[in-house]
Coordinates of C-alpha atoms and ligand atoms in Angstrom, one line a residue:
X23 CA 54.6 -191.1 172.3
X24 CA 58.2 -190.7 172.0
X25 CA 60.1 -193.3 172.5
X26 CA 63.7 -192.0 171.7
X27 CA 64.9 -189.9 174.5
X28 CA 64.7 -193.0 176.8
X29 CA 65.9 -195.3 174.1
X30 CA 68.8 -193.4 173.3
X31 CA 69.9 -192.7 177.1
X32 CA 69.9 -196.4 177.8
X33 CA 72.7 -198.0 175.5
X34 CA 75.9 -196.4 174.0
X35 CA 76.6 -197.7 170.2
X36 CA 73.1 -199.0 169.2
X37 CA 71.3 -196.1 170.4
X38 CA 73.6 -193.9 168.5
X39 CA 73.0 -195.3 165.5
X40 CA 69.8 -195.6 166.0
X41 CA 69.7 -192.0 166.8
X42 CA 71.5 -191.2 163.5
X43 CA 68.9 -192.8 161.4
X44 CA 66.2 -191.3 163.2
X45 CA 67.2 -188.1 163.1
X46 CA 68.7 -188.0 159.5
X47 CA 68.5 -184.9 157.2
X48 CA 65.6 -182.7 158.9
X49 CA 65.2 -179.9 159.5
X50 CA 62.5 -178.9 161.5
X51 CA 61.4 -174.6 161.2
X52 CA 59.3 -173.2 164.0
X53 CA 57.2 -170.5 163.6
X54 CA 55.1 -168.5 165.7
X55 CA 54.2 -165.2 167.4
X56 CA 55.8 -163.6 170.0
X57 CA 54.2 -165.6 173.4
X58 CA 53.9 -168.4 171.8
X59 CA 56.8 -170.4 173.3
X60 CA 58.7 -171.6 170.7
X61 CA 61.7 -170.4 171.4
X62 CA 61.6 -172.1 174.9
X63 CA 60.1 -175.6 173.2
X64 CA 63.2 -175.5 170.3
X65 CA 65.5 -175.4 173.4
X66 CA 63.7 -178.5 175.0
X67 CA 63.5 -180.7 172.2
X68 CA 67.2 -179.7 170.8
X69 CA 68.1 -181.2 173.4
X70 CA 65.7 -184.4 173.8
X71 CA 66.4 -184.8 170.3
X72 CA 70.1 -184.4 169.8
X73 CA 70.0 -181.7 166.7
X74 CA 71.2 -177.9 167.8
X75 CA 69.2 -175.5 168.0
X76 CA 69.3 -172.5 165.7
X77 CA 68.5 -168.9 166.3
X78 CA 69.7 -166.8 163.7
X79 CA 69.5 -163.6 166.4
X80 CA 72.4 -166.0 168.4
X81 CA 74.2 -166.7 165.5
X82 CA 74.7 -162.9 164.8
X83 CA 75.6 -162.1 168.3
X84 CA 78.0 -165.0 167.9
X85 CA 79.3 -164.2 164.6
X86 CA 79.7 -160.3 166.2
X87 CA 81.7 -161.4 169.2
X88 CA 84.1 -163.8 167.5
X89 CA 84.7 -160.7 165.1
X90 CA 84.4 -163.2 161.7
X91 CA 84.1 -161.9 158.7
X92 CA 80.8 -162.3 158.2
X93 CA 80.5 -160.4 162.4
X94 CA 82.5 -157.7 161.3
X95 CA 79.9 -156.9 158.0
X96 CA 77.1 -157.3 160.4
X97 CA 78.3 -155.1 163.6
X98 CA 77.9 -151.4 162.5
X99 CA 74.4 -152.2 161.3
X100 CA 72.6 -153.9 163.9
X101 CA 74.4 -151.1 166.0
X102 CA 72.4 -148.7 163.7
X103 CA 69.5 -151.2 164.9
X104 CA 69.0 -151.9 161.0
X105 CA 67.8 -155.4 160.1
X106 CA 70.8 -157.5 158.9
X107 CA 69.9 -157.8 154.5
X108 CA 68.7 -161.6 154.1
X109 CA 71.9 -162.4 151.8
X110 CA 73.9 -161.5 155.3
X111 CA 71.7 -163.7 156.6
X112 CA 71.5 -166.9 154.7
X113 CA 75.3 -167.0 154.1
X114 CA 75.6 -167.1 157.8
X115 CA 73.2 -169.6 157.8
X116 CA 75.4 -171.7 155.2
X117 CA 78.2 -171.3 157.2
X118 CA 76.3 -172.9 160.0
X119 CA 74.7 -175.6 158.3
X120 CA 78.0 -176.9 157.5
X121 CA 79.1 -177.2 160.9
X122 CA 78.7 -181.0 161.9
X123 CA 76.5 -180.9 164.5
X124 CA 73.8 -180.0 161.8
X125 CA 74.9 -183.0 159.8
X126 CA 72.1 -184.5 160.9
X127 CA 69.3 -181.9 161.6
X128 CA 68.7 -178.9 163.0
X129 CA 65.8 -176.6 164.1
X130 CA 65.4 -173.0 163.0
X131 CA 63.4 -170.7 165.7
X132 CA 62.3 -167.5 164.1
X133 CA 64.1 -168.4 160.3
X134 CA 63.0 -167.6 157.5
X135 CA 61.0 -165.0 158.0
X136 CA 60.0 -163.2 154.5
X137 CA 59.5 -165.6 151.3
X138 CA 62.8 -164.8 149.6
X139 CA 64.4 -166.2 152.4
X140 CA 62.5 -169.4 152.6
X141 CA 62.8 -169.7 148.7
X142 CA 66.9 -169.6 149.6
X143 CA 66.3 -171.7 152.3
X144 CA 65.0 -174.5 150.0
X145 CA 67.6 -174.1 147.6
X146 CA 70.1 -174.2 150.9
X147 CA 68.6 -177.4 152.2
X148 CA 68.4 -179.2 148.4
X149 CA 72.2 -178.3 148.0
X150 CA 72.9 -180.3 151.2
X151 CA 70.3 -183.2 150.8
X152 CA 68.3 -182.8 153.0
X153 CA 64.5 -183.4 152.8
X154 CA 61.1 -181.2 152.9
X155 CA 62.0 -179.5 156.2
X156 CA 59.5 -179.9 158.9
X157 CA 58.0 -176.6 159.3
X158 CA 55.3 -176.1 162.4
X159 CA 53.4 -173.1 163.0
X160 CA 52.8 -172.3 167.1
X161 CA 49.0 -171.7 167.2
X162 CA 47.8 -169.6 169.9
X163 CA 44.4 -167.7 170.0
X164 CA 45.6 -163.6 170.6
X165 CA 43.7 -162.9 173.7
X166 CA 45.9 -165.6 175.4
X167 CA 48.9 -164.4 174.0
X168 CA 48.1 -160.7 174.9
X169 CA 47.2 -162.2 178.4
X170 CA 51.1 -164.0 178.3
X171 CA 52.6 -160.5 177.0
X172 CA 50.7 -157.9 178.9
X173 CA 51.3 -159.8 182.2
X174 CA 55.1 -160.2 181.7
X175 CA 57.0 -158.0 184.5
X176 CA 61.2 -158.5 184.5
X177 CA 63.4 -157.9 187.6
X178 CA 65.5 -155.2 186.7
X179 CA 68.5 -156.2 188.5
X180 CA 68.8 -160.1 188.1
X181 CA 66.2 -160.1 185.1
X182 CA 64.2 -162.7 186.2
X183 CA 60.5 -163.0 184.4
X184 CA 57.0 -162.4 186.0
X185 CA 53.8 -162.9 184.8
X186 CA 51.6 -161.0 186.9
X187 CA 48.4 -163.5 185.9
X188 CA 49.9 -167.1 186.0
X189 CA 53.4 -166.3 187.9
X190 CA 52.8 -163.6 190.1
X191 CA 56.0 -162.2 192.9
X192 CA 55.2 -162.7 195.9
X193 CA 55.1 -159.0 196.6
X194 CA 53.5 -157.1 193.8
X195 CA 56.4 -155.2 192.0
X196 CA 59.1 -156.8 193.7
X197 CA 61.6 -159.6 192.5
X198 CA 61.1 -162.6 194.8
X199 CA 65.0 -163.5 194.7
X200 CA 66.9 -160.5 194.7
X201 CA 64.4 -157.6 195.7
X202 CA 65.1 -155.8 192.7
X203 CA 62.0 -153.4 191.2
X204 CA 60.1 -155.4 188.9
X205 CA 59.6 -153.3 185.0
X206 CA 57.4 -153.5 182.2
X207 CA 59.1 -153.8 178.8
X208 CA 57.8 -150.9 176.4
X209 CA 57.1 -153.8 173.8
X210 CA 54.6 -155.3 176.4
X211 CA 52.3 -153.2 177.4
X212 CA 48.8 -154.2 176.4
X213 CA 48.3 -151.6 173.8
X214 CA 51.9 -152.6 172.1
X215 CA 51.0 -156.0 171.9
X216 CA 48.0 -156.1 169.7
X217 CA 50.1 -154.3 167.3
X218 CA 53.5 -156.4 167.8
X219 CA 50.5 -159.6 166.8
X220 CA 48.8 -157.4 164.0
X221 CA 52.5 -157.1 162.3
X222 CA 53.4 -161.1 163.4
X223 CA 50.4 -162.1 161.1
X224 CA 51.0 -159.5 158.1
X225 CA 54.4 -160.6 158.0
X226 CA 54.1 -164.5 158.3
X227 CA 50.7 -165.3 156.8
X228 CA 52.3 -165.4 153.6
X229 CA 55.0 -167.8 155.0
X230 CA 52.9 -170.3 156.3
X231 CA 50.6 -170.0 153.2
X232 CA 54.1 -171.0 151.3
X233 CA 54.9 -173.7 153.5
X234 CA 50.9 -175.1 153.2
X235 CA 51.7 -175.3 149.5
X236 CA 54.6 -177.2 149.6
X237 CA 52.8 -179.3 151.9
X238 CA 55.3 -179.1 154.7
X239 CA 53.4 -177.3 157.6
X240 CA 52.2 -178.7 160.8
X241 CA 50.2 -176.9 163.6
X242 CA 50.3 -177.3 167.3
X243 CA 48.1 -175.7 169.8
X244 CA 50.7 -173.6 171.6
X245 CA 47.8 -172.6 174.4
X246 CA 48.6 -176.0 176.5
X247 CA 51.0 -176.3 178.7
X248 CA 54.2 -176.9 177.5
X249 CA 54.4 -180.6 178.7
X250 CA 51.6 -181.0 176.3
X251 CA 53.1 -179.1 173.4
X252 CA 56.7 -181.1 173.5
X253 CA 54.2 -184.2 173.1
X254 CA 52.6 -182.5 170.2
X255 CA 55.7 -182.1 168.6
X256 CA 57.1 -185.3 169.5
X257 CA 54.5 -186.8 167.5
X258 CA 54.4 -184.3 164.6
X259 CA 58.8 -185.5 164.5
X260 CA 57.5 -189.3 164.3
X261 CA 55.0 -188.8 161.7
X262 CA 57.4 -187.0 159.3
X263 CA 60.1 -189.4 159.7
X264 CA 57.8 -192.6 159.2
X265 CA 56.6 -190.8 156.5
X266 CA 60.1 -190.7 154.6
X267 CA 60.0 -194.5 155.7
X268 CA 63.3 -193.4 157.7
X269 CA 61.7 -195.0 160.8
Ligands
ZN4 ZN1 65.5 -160.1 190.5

């Protein structure tokens, strides 16, 4: 159970503190395949748990639109569709960490994702003083996920999502608020998504084996509903944090 979304709504002062300590130096990395949800749980629980959520895909955009330095570098190659190098990368991530909302905590969705950058990661988070992050991988058998990904249908004029299996319109091909036709992303149609899951698992099984050795990774089932999974990872927070006797 967690008891400090409720705690820290009811009273000003206290709960802050309270809040502080809690949440002190972690940082939590979520890891998963595509379907699995994490991106939508490090949303929910950024925000039940006070610490920002970090996507290193927004903070590009970001860095791109504000036209920093680090935006400028970074424009003409994701233009070219390249991948961004990892030193591009991690000295954005720098840059982030030292804003002050991360003071505190953070979670990464979808970073690191090769060893080097986890290694630079490590050396990152040491510099700062922060802790073993908290690094949970998003389990989710594949025929479920290709079930999730195969069935997904988007409204091509408002963008809306459909899943034709759990979330159906309620005319087949036809957005239910704004009539607009209802497309299949290229990337998920049944025979692309086996592949997209094949390359997931080439790419991160030697991340998570890193993370297993430094004894930092945590599972959750990422098949229940997501109710169930925020409690998962609720639980997975209070464990690590009584652990470091910080409770
Ligand atoms: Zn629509």
């Amino acid at each position: 159970m967690d008891l400090f979304p409720a705690a820290a709504s009811v009273c000003g002062v206290g709960a802050a503190d309270w809040r502080l300590r809690m949440s002190l130096n972690r940082a939590f990395i979520f890891l998963g395949p595509p379907g699995a949800g994490k991106g939508t749980q490090a949303k929910r629980v950024a925000q039940q748990w006070g610490l920002p959520h970090l996507s290193t895909g927004d903070m590009l955009r970001e860095a791109v639109s504000q036209g920093s330095a680090l935006g400028k570098i970074a424009k003409p190659i994701m233009e070219r569709g390249e991948l961004v190098p990892d030193d591009l990368v991690l000295k954005m991530v720098e840059e982030r960490l030292d804003r002050k909302d991360a003071a505190n905590g953070f979670i990464f969705d979808g970073f690191p994702r090769t060893i080097p950058q986890a290694e630079e990661l490590d050396a990152i988070l040491e510099g700062r003083g922060f802790g073993k992050p908290v690094v949970v991988d998003f389990v989710v058998a594949p025929d479920i996920l290709v079930r999730r990904l195969s069935g997904r249908w988007t409204c091509s004029v408002g963008g809306e999502i459909y899943n034709v299996h759990d979330a159906p319109p309620k005319v087949p091909g036809v957005c239910d608020r704004d009539g607009g036709k209802l497309v299949q992303r290229p990337d998920d149609r049944p025979e692309v998504v086996m592949e997209r899951l094949e390359a997931y698992e080439r790419q991160t099984k030697p991340l998570t084996d890193f993370y297993r050795k430094l004894g930092a990774l945590e599972q959750v089932d990422a098949s229940l509903p997501m109710v169930d999974v925020t409690g998962a990872l609720a639980n997975i927070r209070q464990r690590a944090q009584g652990r470091d006797g910080r409770l």
